[in-house]
Short mmCIF file of C-alpha atoms in Angstrom, two decimals:
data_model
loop_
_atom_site.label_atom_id
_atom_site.label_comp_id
_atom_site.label_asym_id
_atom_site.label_seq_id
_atom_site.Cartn_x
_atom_site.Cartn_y
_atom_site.Cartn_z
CA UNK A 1 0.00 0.00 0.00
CA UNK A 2 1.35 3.03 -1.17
CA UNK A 3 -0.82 5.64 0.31
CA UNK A 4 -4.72 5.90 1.82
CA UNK A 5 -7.65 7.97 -0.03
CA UNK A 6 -7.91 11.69 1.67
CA UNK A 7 -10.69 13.19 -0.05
CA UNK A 8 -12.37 13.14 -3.62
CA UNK A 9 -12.33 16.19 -5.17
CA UNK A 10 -15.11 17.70 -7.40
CA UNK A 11 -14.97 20.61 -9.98
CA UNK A 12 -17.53 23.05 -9.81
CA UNK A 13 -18.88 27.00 -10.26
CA UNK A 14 -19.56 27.42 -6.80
CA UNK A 15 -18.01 25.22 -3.97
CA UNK A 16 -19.66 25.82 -0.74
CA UNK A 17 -23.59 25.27 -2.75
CA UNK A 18 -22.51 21.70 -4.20
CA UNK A 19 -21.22 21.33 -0.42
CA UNK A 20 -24.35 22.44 1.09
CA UNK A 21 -26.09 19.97 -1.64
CA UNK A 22 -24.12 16.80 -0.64
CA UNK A 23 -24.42 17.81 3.34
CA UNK A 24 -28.24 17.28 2.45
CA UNK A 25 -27.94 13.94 1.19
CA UNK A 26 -24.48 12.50 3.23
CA UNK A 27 -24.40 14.74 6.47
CA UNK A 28 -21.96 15.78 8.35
CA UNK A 29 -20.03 19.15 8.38
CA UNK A 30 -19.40 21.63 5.62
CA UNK A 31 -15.93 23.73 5.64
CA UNK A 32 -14.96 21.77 9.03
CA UNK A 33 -10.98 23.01 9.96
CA UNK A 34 -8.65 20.66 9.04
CA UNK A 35 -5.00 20.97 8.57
CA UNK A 36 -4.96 19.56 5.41
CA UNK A 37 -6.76 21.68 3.29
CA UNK A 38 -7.42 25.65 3.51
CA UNK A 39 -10.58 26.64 2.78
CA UNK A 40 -11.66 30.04 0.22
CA UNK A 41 -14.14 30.97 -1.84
CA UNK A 42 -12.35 28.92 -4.59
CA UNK A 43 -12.28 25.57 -2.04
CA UNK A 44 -15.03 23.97 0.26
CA UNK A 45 -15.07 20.54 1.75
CA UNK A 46 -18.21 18.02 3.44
CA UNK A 47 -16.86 15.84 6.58
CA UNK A 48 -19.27 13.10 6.23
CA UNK A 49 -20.50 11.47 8.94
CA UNK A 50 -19.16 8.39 7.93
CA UNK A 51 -15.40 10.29 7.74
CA UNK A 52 -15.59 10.18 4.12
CA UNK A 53 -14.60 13.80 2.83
CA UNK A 54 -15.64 15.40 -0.73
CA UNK A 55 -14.29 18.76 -1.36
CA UNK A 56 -15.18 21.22 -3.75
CA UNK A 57 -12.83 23.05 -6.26
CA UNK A 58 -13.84 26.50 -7.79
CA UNK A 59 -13.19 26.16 -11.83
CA UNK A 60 -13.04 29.46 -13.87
CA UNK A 61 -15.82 28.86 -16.68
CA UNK A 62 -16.31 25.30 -15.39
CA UNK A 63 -18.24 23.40 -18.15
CA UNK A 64 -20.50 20.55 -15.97
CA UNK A 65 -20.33 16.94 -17.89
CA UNK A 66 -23.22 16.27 -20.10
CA UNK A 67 -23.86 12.40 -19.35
CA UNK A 68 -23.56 9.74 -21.55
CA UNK A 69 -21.36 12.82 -24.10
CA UNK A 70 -17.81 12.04 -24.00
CA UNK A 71 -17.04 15.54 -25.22
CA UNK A 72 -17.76 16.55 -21.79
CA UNK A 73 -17.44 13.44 -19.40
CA UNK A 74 -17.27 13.46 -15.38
CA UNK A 75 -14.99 15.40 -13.52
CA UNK A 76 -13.07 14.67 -10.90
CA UNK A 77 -9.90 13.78 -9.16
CA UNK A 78 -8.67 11.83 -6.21
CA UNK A 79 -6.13 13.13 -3.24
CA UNK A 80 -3.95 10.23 -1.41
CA UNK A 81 -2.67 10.77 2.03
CA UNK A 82 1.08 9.85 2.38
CA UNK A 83 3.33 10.76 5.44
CA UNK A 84 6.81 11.06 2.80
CA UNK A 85 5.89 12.75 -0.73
CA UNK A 86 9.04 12.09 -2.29
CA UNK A 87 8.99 8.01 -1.69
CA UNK A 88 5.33 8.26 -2.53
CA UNK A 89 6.18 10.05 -6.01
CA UNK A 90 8.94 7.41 -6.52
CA UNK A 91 6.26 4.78 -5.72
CA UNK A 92 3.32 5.96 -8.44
CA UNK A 93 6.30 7.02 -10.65
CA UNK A 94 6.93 3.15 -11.25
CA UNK A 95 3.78 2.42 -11.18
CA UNK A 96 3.26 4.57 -14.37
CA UNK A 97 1.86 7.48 -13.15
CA UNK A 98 3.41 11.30 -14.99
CA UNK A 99 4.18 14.12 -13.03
CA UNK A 100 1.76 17.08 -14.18
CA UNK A 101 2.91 19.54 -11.38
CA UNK A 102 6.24 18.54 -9.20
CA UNK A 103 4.70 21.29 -6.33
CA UNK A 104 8.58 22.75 -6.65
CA UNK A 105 6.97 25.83 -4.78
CA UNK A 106 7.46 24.04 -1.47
CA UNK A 107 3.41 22.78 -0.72
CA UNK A 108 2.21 19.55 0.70
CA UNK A 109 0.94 18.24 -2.52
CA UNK A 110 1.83 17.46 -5.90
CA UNK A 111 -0.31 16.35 -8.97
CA UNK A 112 0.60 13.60 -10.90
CA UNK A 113 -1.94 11.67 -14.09
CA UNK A 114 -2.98 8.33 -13.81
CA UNK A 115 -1.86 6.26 -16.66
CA UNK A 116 -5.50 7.03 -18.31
CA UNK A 117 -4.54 10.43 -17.81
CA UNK A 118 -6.90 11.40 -14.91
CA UNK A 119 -5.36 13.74 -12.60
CA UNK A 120 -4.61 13.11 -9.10
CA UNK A 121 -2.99 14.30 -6.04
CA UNK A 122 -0.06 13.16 -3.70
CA UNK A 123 -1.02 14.95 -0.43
CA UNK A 124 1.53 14.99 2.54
CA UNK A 125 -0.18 13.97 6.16
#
């Protein structure tokens, strides 16, 4: 086991409605502090009350998906928890993962693509 799933991570126009919208259905606590993640108008989160976490993520002139269209399919990407980034990257690295964004500015996470090329994060505990 390389790493454990933090959150799943949804696109959106306006983050703290879609987490309002999922607190209806799942529970739990919209925009609850946690170290892990700080929260804007750009960034919301839902702490479920079954500890699963969905965040939300503020796109400029997001485009929804128009299901069963593959011009515009569903959006989304994943955030793994791992306590050393740089073994972790090594890890998914070998696995066949690409690096999209190395984080070289110094921040707990970095973004790698899957080997599908769906995005997803590396996000230090």
């Amino acid at each position: 086991m390389i790493a454990d799933l933090q959150c799943v991570v949804l696109d959106c126009s306006d983050p703290g409605e879609l987490a309002e919208f999922y607190q209806s259905i799942l529970g739990g606590t919209v925009n609850q502090p946690d170290r892990r993640w700080a929260l804007s108008k750009d960034w919301a989160t839902l702490h479920t009350a079954s500890g699963l976490v969905l965040a939300f993520q503020r796109i400029a002139e997001y485009q929804p998906p128009l299901w069963p269209d593959p011009s515009r399919p569903q959006q989304f990407h994943l955030d793994f928890g791992v306590a050393d980034l740089d073994r972790a990257q090594e890890q998914v690295l070998a696995q066949g993962a690409k690096v999209l964004d190395d984080g070289a500015d110094g921040r707990s996470w970095r973004i790698y693509a899957d080997p599908a090329g769906h995005p997803f994060c590396l996000v230090r505990h």
